[in-house]
Coordinates of C-alpha atoms and ligand atoms in Angstrom, one line a residue:
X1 CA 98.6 63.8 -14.4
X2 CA 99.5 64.0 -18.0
X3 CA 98.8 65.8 -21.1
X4 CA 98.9 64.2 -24.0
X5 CA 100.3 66.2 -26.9
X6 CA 99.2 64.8 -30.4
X7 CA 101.4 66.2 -32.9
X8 CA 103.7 67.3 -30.7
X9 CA 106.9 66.0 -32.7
X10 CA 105.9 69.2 -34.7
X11 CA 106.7 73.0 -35.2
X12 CA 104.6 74.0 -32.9
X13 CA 104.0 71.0 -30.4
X14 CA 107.7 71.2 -29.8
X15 CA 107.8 74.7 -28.4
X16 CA 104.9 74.0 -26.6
X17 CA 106.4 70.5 -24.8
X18 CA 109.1 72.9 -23.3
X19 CA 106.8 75.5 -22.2
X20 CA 104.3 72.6 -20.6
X21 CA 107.2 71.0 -19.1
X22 CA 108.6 74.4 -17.8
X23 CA 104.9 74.8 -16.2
X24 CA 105.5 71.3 -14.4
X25 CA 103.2 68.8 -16.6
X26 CA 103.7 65.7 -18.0
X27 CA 103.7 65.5 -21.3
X28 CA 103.0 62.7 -23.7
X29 CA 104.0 63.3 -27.7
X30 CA 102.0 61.0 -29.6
X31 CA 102.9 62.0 -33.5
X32 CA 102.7 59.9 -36.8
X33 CA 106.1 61.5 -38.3
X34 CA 103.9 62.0 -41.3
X35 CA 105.4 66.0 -40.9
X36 CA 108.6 65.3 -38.9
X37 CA 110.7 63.4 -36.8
X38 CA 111.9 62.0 -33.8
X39 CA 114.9 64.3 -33.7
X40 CA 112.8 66.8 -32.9
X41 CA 111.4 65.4 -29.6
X42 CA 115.2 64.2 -29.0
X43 CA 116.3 67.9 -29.6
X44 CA 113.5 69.4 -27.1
X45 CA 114.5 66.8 -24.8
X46 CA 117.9 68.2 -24.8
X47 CA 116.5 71.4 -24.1
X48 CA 114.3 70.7 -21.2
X49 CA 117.2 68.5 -19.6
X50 CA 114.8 65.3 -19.7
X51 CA 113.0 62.6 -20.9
X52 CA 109.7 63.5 -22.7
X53 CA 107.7 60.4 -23.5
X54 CA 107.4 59.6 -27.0
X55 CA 105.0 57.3 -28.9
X56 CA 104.8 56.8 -32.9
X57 CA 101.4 56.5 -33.2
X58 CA 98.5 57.8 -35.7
X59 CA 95.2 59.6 -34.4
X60 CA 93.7 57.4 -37.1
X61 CA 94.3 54.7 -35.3
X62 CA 91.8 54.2 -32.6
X63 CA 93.4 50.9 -30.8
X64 CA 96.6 52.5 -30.2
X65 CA 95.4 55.7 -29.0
X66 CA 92.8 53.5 -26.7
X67 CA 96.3 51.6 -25.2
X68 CA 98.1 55.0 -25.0
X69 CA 94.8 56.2 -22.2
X70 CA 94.7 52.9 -20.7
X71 CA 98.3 52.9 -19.9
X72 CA 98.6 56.8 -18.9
X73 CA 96.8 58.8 -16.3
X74 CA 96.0 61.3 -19.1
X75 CA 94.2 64.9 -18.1
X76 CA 93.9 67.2 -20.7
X77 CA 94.8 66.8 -24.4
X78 CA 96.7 69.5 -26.8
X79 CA 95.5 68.2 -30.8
X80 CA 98.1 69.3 -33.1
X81 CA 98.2 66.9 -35.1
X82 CA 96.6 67.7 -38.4
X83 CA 97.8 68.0 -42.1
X84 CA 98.8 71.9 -42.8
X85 CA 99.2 73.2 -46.4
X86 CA 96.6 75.2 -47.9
X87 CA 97.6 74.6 -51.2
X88 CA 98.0 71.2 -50.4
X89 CA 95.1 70.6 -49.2
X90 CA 92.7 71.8 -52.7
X91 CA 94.8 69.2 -54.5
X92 CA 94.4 66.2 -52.3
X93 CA 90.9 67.5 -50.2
X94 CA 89.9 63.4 -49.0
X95 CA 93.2 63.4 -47.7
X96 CA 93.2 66.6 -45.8
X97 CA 89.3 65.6 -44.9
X98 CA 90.4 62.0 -43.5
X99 CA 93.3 63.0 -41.7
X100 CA 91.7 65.8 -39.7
X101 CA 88.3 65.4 -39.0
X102 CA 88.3 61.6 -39.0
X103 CA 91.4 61.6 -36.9
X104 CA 89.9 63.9 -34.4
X105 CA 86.5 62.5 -34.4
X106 CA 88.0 59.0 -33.5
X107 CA 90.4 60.9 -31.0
X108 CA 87.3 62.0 -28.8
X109 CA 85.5 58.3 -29.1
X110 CA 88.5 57.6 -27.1
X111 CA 88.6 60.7 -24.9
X112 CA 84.9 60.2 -24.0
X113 CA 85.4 56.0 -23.5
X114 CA 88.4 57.0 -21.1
X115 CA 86.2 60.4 -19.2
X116 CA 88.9 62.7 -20.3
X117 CA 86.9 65.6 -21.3
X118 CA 89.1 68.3 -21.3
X119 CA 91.0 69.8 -24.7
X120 CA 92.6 72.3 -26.7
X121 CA 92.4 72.3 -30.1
X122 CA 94.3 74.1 -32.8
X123 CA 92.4 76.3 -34.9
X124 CA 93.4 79.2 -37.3
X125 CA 92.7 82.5 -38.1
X126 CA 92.2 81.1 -41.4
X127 CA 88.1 80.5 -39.9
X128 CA 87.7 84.5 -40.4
X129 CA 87.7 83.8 -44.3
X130 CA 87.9 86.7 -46.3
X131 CA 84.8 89.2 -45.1
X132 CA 85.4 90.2 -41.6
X133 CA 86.8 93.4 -40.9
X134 CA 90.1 93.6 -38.9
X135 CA 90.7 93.1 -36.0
X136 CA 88.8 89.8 -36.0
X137 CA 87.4 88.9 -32.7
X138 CA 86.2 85.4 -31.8
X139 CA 82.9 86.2 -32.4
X140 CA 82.8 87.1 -35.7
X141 CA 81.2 84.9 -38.4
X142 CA 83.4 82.2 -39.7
X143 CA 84.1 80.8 -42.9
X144 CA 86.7 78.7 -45.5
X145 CA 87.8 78.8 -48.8
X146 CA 89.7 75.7 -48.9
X147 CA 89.8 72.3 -47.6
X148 CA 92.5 72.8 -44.7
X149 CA 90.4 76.0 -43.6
X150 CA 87.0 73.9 -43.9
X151 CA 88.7 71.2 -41.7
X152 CA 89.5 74.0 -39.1
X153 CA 85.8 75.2 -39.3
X154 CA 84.0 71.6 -38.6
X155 CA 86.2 70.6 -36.1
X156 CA 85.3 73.8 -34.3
X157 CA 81.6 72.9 -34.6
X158 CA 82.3 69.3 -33.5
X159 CA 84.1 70.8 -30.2
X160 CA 81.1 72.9 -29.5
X161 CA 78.6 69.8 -30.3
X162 CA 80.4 67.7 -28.0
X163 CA 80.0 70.5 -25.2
X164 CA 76.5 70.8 -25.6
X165 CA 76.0 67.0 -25.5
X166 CA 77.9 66.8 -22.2
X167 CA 78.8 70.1 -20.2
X168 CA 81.8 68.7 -18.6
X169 CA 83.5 69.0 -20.7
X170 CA 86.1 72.2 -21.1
X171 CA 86.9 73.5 -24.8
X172 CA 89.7 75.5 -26.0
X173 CA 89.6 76.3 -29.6
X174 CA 93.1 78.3 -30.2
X175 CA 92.9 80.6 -33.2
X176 CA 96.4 81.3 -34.1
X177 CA 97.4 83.9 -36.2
X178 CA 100.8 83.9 -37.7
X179 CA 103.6 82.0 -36.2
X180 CA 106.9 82.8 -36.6
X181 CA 110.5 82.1 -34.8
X182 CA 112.2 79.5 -33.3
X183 CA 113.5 78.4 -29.5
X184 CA 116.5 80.6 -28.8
X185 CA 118.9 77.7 -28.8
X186 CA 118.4 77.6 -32.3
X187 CA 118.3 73.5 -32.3
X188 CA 114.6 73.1 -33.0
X189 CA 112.5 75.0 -35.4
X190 CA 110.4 75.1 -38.2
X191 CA 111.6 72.6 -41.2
X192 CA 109.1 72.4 -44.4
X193 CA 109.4 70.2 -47.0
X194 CA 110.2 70.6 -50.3
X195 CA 109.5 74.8 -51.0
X196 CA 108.4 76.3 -47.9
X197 CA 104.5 78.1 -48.6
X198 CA 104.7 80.6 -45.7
X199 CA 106.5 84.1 -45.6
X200 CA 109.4 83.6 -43.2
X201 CA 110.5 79.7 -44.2
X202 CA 110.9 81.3 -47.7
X203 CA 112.9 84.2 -46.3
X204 CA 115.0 82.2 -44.2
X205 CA 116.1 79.9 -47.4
X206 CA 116.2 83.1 -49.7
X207 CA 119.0 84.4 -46.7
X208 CA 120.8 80.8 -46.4
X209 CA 121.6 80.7 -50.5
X210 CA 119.0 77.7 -50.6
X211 CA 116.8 79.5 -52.9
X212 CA 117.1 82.4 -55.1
X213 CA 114.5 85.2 -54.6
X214 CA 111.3 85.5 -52.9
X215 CA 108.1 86.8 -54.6
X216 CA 106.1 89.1 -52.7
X217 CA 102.6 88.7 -53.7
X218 CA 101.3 91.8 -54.2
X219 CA 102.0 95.5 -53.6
X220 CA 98.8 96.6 -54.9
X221 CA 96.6 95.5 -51.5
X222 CA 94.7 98.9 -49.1
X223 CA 97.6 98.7 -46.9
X224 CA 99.8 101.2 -46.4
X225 CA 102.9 100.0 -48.6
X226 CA 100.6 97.9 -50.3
X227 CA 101.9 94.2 -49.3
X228 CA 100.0 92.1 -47.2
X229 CA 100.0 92.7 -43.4
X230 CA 99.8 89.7 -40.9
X231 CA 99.5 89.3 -37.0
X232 CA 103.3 87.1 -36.2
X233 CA 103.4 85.8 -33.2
X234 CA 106.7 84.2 -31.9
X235 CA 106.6 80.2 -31.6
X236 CA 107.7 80.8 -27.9
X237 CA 105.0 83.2 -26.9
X238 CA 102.4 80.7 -28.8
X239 CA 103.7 77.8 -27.2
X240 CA 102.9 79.9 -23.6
X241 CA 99.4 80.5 -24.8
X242 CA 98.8 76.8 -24.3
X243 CA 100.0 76.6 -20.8
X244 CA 97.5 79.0 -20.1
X245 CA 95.1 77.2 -22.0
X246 CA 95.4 74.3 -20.3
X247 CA 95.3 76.2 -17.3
X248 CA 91.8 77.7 -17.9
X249 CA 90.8 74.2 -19.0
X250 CA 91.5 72.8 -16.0
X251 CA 89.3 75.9 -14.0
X252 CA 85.9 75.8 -16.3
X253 CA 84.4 74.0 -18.4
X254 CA 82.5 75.3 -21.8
X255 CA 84.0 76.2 -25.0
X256 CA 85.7 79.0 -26.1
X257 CA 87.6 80.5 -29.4
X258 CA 90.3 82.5 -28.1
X259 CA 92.7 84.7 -31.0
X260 CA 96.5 83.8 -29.8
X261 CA 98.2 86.7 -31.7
X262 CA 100.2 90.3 -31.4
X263 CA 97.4 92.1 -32.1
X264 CA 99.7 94.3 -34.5
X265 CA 99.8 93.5 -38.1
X266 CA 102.9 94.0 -40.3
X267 CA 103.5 94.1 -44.0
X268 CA 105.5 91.6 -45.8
X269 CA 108.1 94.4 -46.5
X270 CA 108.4 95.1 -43.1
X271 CA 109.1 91.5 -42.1
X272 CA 111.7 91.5 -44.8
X273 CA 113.4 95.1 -43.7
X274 CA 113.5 93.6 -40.4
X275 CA 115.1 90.9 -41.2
X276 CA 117.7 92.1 -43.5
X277 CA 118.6 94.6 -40.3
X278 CA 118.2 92.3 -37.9
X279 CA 120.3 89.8 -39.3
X280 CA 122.5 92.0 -41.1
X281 CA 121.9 89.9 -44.4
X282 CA 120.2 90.6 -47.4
X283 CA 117.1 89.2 -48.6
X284 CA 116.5 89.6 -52.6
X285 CA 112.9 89.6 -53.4
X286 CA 110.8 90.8 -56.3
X287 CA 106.8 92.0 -56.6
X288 CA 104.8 89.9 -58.4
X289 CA 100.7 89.4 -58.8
X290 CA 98.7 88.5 -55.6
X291 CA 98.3 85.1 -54.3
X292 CA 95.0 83.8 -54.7
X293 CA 92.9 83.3 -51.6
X294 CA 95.1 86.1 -50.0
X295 CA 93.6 89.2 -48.2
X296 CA 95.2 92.2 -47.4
X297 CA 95.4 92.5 -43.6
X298 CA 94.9 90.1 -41.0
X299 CA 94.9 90.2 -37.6
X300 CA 93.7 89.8 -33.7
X301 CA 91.7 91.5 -31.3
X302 CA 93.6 89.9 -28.3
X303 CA 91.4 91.4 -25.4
X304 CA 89.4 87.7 -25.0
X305 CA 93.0 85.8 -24.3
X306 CA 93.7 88.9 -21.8
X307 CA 91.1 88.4 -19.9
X308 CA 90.2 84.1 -20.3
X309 CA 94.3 83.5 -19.9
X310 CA 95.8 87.0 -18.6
X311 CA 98.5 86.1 -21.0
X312 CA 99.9 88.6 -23.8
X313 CA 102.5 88.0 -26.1
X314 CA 106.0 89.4 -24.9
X315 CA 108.4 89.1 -27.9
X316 CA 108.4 91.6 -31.2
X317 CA 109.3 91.1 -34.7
X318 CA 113.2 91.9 -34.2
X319 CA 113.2 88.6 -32.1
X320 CA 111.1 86.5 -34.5
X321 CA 113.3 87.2 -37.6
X322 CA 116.8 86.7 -35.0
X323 CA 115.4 83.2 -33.8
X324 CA 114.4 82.0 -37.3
X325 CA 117.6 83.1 -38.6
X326 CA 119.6 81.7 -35.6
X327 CA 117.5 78.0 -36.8
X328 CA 117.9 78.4 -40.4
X329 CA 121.2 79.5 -40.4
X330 CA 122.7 76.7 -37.9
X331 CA 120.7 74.4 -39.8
X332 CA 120.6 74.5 -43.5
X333 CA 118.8 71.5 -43.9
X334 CA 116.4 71.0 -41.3
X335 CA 116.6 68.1 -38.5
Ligands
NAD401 P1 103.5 70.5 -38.0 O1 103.2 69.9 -39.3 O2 104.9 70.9 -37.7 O3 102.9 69.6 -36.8 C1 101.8 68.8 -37.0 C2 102.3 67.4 -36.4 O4 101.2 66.5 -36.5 C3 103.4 66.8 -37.2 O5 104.4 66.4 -36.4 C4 102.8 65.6 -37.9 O6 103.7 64.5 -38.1 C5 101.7 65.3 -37.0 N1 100.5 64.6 -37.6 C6 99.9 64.9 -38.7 N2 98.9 64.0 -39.0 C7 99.0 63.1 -38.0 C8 98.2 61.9 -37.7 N3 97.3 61.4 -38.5 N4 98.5 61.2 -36.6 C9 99.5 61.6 -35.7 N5 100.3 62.7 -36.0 C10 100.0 63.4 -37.1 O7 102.5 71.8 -38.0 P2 102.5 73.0 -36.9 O8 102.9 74.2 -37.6 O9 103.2 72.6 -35.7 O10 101.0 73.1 -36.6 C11 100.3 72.4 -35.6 C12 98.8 72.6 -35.7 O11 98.5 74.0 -35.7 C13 98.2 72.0 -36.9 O12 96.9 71.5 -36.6 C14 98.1 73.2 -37.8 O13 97.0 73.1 -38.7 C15 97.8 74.3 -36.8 N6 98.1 75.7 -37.3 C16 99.4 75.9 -37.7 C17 99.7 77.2 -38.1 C18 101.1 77.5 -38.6 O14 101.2 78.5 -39.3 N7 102.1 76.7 -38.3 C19 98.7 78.2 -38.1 C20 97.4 77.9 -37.7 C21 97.1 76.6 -37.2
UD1_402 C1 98.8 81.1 -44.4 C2 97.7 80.2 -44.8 C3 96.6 80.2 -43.7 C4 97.2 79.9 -42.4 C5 98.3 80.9 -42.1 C6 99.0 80.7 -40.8 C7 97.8 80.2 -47.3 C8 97.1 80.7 -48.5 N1 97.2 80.6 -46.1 O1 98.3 82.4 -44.4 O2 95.6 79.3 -44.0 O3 96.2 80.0 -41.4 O4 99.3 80.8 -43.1 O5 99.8 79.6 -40.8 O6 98.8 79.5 -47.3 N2 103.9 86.0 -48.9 C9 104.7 86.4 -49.9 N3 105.6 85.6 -50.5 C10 105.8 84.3 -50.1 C11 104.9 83.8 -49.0 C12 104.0 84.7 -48.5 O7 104.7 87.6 -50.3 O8 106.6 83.5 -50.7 C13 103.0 86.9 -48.2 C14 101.6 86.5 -48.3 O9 101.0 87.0 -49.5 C15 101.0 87.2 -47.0 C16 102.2 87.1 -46.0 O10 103.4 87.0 -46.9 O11 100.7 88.5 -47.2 C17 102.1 85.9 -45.1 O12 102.0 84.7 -45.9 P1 102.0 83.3 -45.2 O13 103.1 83.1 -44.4 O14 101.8 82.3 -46.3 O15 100.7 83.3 -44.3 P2 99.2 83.6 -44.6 O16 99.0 84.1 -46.0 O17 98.7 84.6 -43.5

């Protein structure tokens, strides 16, 4: 029994392969490179001390996703593969639109011509838009203000249309909150191209001498120094969050939003103190105006993956900023 891993040359499919394989699964990758590279997969297979089956492949492309099930015994799926930049995303929408929710749409024609009916999915906490009071909890009202956002939001309402058409199916609609860190080997880890959008890519390449300064975006937000406060959660402790969603997958079917996060917020100062401590370098940063589309504070309530997975995050801030440092710092320029 396999799972197939779309995306899973990525950031986040990577540290999840290792966990998966730790658990005793199979996995398949089946990635387009469009957002990284076969190094990756060779790197994780270093890690895991074996082969991991690899296939170049795009979910837009239904016939070679329909040979990859006739070949494999497949079980479950992990769907990572998706286009990720916000900012991206507003300037090229059709794109974002295409790649996404056509990919995925033409991924479950094939899951449901092959009966495999069983899938996690990765969703955001971007879905809690900009209303909901923290901590969110899955039940809150969901939203977008963006493209990327809105193509997190369908294909959550596509999942739970394709359970109501067919109960047999089993759901998992992962919202993650912030993630952050790298494997502790420090050979695989997150490498953006061209300059990095998120927090701690930015940091990392402020500390490395890659760039010069990072802007905070705002100080003037109702938190209590006034930067922005996020819910990080380290790669390693996400990637474990699958394995237990693929575990619950395989005990009940339905579908269910479940927050994968600390459920402890921290300010974008604090993430930078820690780091600078951690590390012992410096990180030079100035204050400048807000980010649009930014809120203040964001994140989890964490009770529902307590009690769906009994899973709960086990690393803190200290070893996020170490393991994206150790990453950054043994490689400058990515894979
Ligand atoms: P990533 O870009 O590192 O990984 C995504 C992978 O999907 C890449 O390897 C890319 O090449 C592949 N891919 C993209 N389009 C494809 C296609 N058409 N066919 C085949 N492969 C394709 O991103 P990540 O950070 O690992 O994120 C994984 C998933 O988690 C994404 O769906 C992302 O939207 C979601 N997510 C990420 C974050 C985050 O902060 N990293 C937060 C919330 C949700
Ligand atoms: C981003 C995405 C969101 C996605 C989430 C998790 C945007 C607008 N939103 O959110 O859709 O779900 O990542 O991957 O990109 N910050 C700075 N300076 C920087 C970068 C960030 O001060 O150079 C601040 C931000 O204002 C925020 C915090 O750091 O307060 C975290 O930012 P970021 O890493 O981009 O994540 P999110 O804004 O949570």
């Amino acid at each position: 029994m396999a799972i197939l891993v779309t995306g899973g040359a990525g950031y986040i499919g990577t540290h999840t392969c290792i966990e998966l394989i730790r658990a005793g699964y199979e996995v398949i990758v089946y990635d387009n490179f469009s957002n990284s590279s076969p190094e990756a997969v060779r790197r994780t297979e270093e890690i895991v001390g074996q082969k991991i089956t690899l296939i170049e492949g795009d979910i837009l492309d239904k016939a070679r996703m329909q040979k990859v099930f006739a070949e494999n015994k497949i079980d479950s799926v992990i769907h990572f593969a998706g286009l990720k930049a916000v900012g991206e995303s507003v300037g090229i929408p059709v794109k974002y639109y295409h790649n996404n929710i056509t990919g995925t749409l033409l991924l479950l024609e094939v899951m449901q011509e092959y009966g495999v009916k069983k899938i996690v999915f990765s969703s955001s906490a971007t879905v809690y838009g900009m209303n909901n009071p923290v901590p969110f909890v899955e039940d809150m009202p969901t939203s977008a203000t963006n493209p990327y956002g809105w193509t997190k939001q369908m294909i959550e309402q596509i999942l739970k249309d394709v359970y109501v058409s067919d109960p047999e199916w089993s759901i998992v609609l992962l919202r993650y909150f912030n993630p952050l860190g790298a494997h502790e080997s420090g050979t695989i880890g997150e490498n953006p191209n061209g300059i990095p959008n998120n927090l701690m890519p930015y940091i990392t390449q402020v500390a490395v001498g890659k760039r010069e300064i990072l802007t905070v975006f705002g100080d003037d937000y109702d938190t209590p120094d006034g930067t922005g406060v996020r819910d990080y959660i380290h790669v390693m402790d996400l990637a474990d969050g699958h394995v237990q969603a693929v575990k619950y997958a395989e005990r009940h079917t339905g579908v269910e939003a479940v927050n994968l996060g600390t459920g402890k917020g921290f300010s974008v100062l604090e993430v930078i103190h820690t780091f600078e401590t951690v590390n012992g370098v410096k990180v030079n940063y100035r204050i400048a105006e807000r980010r649009p589309g930014d809120i203040a504070s964001c994140y989890a309530d964490v009770e529902k993956a307590k009690r769906l997975f009994n899973w709960e995050t086990k690393k803190t801030l200290e070893d996020m900023c170490r393991d994206s440092w150790n990453w950054q710092s043994k490689n400058p320029e990515g894979y």
